[in-house]
mmCIF file of N, CA and C in Angstrom:
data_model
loop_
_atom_site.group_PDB
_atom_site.id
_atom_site.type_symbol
_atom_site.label_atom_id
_atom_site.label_comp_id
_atom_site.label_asym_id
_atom_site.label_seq_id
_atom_site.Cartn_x
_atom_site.Cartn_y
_atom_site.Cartn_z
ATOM 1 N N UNK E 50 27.934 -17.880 -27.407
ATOM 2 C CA UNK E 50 27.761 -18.415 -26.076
ATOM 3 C C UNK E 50 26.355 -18.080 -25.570
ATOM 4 N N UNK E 51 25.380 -19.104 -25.173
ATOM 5 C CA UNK E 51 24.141 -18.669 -24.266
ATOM 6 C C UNK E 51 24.564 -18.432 -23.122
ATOM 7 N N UNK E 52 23.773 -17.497 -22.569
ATOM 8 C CA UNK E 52 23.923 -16.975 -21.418
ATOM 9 C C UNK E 52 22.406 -17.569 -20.716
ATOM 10 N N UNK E 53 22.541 -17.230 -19.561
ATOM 11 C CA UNK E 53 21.300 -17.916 -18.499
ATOM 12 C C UNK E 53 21.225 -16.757 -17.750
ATOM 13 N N UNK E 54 20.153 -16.499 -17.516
ATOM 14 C CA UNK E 54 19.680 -15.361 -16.257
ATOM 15 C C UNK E 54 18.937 -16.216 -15.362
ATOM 16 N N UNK E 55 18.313 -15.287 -13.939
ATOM 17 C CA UNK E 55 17.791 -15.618 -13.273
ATOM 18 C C UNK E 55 17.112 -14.163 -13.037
ATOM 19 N N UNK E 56 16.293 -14.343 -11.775
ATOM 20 C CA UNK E 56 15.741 -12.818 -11.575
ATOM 21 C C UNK E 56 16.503 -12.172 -11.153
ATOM 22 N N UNK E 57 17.457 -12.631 -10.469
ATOM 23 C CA UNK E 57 18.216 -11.302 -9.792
ATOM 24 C C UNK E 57 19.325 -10.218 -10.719
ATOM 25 N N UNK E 58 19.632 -11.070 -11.879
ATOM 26 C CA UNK E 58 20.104 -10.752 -13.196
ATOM 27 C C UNK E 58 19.327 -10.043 -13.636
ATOM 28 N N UNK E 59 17.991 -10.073 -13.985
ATOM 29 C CA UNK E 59 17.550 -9.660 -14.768
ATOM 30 C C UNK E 59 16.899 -7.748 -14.031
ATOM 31 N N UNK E 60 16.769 -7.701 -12.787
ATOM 32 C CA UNK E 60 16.621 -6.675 -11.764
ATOM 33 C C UNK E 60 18.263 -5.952 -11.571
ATOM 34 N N UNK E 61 19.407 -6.531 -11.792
ATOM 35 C CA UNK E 61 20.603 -6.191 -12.082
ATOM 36 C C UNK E 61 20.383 -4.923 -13.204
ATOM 37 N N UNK E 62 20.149 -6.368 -14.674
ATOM 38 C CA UNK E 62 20.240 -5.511 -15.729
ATOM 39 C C UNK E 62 19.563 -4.499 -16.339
ATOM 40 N N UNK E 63 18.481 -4.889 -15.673
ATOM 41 C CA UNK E 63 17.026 -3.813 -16.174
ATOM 42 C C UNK E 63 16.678 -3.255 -15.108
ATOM 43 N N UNK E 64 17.143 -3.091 -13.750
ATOM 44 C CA UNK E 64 16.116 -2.274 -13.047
ATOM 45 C C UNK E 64 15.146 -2.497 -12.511
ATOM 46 N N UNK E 65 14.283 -3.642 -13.250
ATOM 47 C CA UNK E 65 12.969 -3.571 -12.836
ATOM 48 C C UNK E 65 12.807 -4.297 -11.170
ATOM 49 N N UNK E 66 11.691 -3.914 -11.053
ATOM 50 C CA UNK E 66 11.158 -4.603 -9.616
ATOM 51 C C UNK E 66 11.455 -6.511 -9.834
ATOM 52 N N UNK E 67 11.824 -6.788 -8.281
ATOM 53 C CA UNK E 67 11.701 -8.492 -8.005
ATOM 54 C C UNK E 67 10.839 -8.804 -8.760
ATOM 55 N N UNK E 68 9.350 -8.691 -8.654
ATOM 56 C CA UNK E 68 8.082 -9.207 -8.955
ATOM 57 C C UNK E 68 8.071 -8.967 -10.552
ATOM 58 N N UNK E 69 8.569 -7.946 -10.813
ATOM 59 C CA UNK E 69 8.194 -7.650 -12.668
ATOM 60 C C UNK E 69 9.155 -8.728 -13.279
ATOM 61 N N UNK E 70 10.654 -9.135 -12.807
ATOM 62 C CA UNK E 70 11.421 -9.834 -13.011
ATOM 63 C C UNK E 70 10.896 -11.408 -12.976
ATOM 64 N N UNK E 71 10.101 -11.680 -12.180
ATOM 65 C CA UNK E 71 9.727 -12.694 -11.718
ATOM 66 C C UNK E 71 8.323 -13.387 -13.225
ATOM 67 N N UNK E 72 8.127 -12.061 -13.547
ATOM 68 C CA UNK E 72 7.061 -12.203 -14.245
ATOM 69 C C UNK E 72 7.809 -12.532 -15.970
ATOM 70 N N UNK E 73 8.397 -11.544 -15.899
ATOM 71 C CA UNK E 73 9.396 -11.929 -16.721
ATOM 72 C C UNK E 73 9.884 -13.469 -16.989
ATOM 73 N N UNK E 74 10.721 -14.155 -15.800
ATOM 74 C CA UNK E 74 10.666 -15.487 -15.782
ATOM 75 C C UNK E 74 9.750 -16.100 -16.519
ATOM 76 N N UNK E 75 8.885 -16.195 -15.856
ATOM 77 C CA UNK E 75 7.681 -16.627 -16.348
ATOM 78 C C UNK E 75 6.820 -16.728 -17.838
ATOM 79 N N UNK E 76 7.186 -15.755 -18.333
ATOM 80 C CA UNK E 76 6.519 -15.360 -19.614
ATOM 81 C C UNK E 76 7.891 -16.009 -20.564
ATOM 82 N N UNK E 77 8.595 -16.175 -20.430
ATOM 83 C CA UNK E 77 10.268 -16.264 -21.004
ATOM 84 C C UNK E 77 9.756 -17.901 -20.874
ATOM 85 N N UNK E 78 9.140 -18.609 -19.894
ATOM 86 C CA UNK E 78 9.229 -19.932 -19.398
ATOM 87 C C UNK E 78 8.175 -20.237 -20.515
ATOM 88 N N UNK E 79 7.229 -20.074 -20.514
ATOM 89 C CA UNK E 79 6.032 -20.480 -21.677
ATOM 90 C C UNK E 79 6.318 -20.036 -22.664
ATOM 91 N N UNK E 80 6.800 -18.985 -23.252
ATOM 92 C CA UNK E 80 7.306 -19.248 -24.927
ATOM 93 C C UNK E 80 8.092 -20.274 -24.672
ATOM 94 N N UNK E 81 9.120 -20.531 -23.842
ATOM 95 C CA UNK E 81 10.001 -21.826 -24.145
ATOM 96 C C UNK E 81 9.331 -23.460 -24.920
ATOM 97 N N UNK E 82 8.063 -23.440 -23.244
ATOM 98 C CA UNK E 82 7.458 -24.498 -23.206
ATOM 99 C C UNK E 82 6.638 -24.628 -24.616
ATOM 100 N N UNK E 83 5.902 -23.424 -25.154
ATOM 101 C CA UNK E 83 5.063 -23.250 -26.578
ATOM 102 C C UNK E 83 5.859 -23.562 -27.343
ATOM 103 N N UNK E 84 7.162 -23.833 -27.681
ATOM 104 C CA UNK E 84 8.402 -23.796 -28.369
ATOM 105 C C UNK E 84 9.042 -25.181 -28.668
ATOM 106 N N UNK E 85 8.393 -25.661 -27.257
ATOM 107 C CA UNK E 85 9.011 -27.036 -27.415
ATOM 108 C C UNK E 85 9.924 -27.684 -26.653
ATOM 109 N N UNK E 86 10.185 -26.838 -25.891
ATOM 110 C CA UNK E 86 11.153 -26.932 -25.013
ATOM 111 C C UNK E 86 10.799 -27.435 -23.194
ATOM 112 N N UNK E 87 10.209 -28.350 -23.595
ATOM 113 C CA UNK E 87 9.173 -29.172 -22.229
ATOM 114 C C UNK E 87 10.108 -28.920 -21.015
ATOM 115 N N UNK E 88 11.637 -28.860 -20.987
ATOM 116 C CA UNK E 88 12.639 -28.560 -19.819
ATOM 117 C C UNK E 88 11.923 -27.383 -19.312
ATOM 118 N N UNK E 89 11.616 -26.318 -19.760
ATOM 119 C CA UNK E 89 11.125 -25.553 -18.943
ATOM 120 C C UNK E 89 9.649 -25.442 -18.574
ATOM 121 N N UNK E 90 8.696 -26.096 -18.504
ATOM 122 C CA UNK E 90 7.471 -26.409 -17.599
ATOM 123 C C UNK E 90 8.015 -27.478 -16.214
ATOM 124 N N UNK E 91 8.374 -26.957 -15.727
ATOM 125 C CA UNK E 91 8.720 -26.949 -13.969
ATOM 126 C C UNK E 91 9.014 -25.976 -13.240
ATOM 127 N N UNK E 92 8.068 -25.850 -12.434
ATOM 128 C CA UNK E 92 8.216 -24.734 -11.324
ATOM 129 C C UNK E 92 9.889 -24.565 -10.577
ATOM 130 N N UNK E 93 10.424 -25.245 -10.311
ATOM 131 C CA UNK E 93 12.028 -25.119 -9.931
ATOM 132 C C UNK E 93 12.468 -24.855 -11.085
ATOM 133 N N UNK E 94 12.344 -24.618 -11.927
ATOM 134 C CA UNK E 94 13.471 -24.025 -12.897
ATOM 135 C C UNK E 94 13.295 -22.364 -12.624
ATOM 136 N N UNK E 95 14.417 -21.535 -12.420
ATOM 137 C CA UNK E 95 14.353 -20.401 -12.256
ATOM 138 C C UNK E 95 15.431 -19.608 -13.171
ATOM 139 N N UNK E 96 15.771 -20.070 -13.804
ATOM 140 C CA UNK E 96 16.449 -19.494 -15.100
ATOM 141 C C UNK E 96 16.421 -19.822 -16.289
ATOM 142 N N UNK E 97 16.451 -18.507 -17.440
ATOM 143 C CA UNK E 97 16.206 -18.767 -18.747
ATOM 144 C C UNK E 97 17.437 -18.705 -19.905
ATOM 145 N N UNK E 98 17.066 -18.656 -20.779
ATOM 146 C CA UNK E 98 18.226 -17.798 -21.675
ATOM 147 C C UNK E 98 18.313 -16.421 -21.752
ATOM 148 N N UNK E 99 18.963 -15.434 -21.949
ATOM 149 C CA UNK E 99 18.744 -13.907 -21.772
ATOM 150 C C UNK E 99 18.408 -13.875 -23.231
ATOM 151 N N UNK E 100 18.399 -14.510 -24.279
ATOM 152 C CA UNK E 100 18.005 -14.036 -26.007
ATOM 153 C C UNK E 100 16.095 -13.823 -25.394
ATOM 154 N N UNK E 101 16.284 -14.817 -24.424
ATOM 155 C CA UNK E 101 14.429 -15.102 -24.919
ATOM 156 C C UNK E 101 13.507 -13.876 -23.711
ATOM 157 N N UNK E 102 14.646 -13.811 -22.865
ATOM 158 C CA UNK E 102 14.055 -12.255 -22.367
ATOM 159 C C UNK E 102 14.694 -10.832 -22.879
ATOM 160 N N UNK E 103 15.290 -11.085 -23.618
ATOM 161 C CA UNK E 103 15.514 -10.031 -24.860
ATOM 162 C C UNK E 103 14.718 -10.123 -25.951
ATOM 163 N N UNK E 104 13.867 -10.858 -26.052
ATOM 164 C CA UNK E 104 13.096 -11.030 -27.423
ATOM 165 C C UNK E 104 11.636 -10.546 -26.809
ATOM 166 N N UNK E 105 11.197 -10.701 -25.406
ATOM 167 C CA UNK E 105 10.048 -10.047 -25.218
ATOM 168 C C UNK E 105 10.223 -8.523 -24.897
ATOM 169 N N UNK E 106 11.101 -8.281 -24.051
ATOM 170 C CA UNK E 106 11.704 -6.899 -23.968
ATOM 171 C C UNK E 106 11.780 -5.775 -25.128
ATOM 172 N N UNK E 107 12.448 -6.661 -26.176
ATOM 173 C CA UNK E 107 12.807 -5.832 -27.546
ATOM 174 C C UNK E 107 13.756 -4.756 -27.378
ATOM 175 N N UNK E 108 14.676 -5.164 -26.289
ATOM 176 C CA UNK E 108 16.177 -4.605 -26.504
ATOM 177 C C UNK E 108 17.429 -5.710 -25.648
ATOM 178 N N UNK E 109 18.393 -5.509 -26.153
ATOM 179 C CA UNK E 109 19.347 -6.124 -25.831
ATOM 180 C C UNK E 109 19.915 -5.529 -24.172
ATOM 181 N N UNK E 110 20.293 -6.955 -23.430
ATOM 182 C CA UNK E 110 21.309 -6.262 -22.496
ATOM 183 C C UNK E 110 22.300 -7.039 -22.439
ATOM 184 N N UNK E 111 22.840 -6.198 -21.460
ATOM 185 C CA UNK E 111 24.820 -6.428 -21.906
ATOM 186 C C UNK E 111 25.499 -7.212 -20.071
ATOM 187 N N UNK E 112 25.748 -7.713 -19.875
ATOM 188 C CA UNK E 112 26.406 -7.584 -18.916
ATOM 189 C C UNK E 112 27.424 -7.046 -18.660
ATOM 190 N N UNK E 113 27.968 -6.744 -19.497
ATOM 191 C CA UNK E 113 29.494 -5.811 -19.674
ATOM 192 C C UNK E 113 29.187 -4.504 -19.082
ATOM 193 N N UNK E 114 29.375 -3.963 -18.004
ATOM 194 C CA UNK E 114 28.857 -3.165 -17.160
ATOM 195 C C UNK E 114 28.038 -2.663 -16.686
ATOM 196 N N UNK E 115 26.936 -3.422 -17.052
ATOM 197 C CA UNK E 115 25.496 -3.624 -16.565
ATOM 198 C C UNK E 115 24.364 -2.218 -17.070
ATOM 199 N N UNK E 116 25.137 -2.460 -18.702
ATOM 200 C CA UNK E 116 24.089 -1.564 -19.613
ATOM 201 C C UNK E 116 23.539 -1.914 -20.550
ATOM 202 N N UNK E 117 22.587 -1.184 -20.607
ATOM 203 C CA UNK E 117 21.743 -1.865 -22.469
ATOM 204 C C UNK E 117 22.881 -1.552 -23.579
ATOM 205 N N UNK E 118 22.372 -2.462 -24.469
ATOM 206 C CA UNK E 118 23.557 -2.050 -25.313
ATOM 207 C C UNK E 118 22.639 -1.068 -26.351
ATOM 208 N N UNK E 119 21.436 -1.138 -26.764
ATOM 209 C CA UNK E 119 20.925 -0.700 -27.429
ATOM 210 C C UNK E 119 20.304 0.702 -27.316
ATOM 211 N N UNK E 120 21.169 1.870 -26.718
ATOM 212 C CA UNK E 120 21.220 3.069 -26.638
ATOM 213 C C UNK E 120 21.019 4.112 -27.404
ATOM 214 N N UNK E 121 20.562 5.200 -27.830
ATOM 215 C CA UNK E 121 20.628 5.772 -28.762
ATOM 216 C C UNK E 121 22.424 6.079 -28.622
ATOM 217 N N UNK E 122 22.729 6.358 -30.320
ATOM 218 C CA UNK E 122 24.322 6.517 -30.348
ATOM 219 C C UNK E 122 24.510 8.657 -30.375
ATOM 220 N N UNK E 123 23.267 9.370 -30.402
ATOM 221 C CA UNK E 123 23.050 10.813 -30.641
ATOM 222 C C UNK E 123 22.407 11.291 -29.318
ATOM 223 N N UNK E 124 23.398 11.242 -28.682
ATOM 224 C CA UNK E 124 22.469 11.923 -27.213
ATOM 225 C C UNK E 124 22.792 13.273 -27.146
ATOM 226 N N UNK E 125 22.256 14.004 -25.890
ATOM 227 C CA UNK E 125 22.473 15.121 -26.124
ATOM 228 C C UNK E 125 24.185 16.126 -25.906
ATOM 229 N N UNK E 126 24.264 15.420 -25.409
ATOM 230 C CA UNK E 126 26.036 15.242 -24.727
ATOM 231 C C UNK E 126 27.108 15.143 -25.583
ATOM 232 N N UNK E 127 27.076 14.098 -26.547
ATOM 233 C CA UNK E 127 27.625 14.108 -27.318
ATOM 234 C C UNK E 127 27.590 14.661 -28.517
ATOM 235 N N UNK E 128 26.126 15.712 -29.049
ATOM 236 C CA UNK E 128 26.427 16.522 -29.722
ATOM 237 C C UNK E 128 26.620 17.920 -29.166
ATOM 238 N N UNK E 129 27.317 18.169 -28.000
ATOM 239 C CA UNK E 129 27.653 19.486 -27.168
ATOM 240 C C UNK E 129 26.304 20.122 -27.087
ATOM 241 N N UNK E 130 24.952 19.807 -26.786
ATOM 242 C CA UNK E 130 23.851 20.393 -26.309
ATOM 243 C C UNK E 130 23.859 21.044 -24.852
ATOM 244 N N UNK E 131 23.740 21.721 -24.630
ATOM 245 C CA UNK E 131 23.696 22.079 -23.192
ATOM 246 C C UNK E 131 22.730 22.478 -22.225
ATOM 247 N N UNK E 132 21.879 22.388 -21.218
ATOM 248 C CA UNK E 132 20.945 23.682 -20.540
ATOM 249 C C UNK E 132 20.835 24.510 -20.608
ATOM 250 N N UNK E 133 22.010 25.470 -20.907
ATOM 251 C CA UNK E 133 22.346 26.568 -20.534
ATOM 252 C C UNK E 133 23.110 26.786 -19.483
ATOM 253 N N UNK E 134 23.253 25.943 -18.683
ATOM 254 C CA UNK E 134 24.322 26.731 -17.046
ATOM 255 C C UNK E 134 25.603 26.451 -17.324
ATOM 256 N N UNK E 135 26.024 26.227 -18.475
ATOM 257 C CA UNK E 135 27.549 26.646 -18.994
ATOM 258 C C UNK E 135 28.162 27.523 -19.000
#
């Protein structure tokens, strides 16, 4: 299934600022257009596919509770590491 973002998705999933999101758009919009994909050279279009702002990013996100999926799986937690104030 493709999925479609917009900015407010993408400030959802990542955090980042309106404006970095926005930029995002944008950069997501011209690989499209370099690609071939002439639908996206118009300024009213405000959503992309999430593969193609996962492909500049270089990690996956999830909407499934609004985390990356691409986490380390060895954190410190789960190998009982502690501070010390145990």
């Amino acid at each position: 299934m493709i999925s479609i973002v917009n900015k407010d998705d993408i400030v959802k999933l990542t955090g980042f600022s309106e404006s970095q999101a926005k930029k995002l758009i944008r950069e997501a919009k011209a690989r499209l257009v370099s690609e071939g994909f002439s639908w996206y050279n118009n300024k009213r279009v405000g959503r992309v596919p999430l593969k193609t702002v996962e492909d500049i990013l270089g990690f996956e996100l999830s909407h499934k509770h609004d985390i990356i999926t691409n986490v380390q799986e060895d954190t410190a937690l789960e190998k009982g590491v502690s501070n010390g104030s145990n």
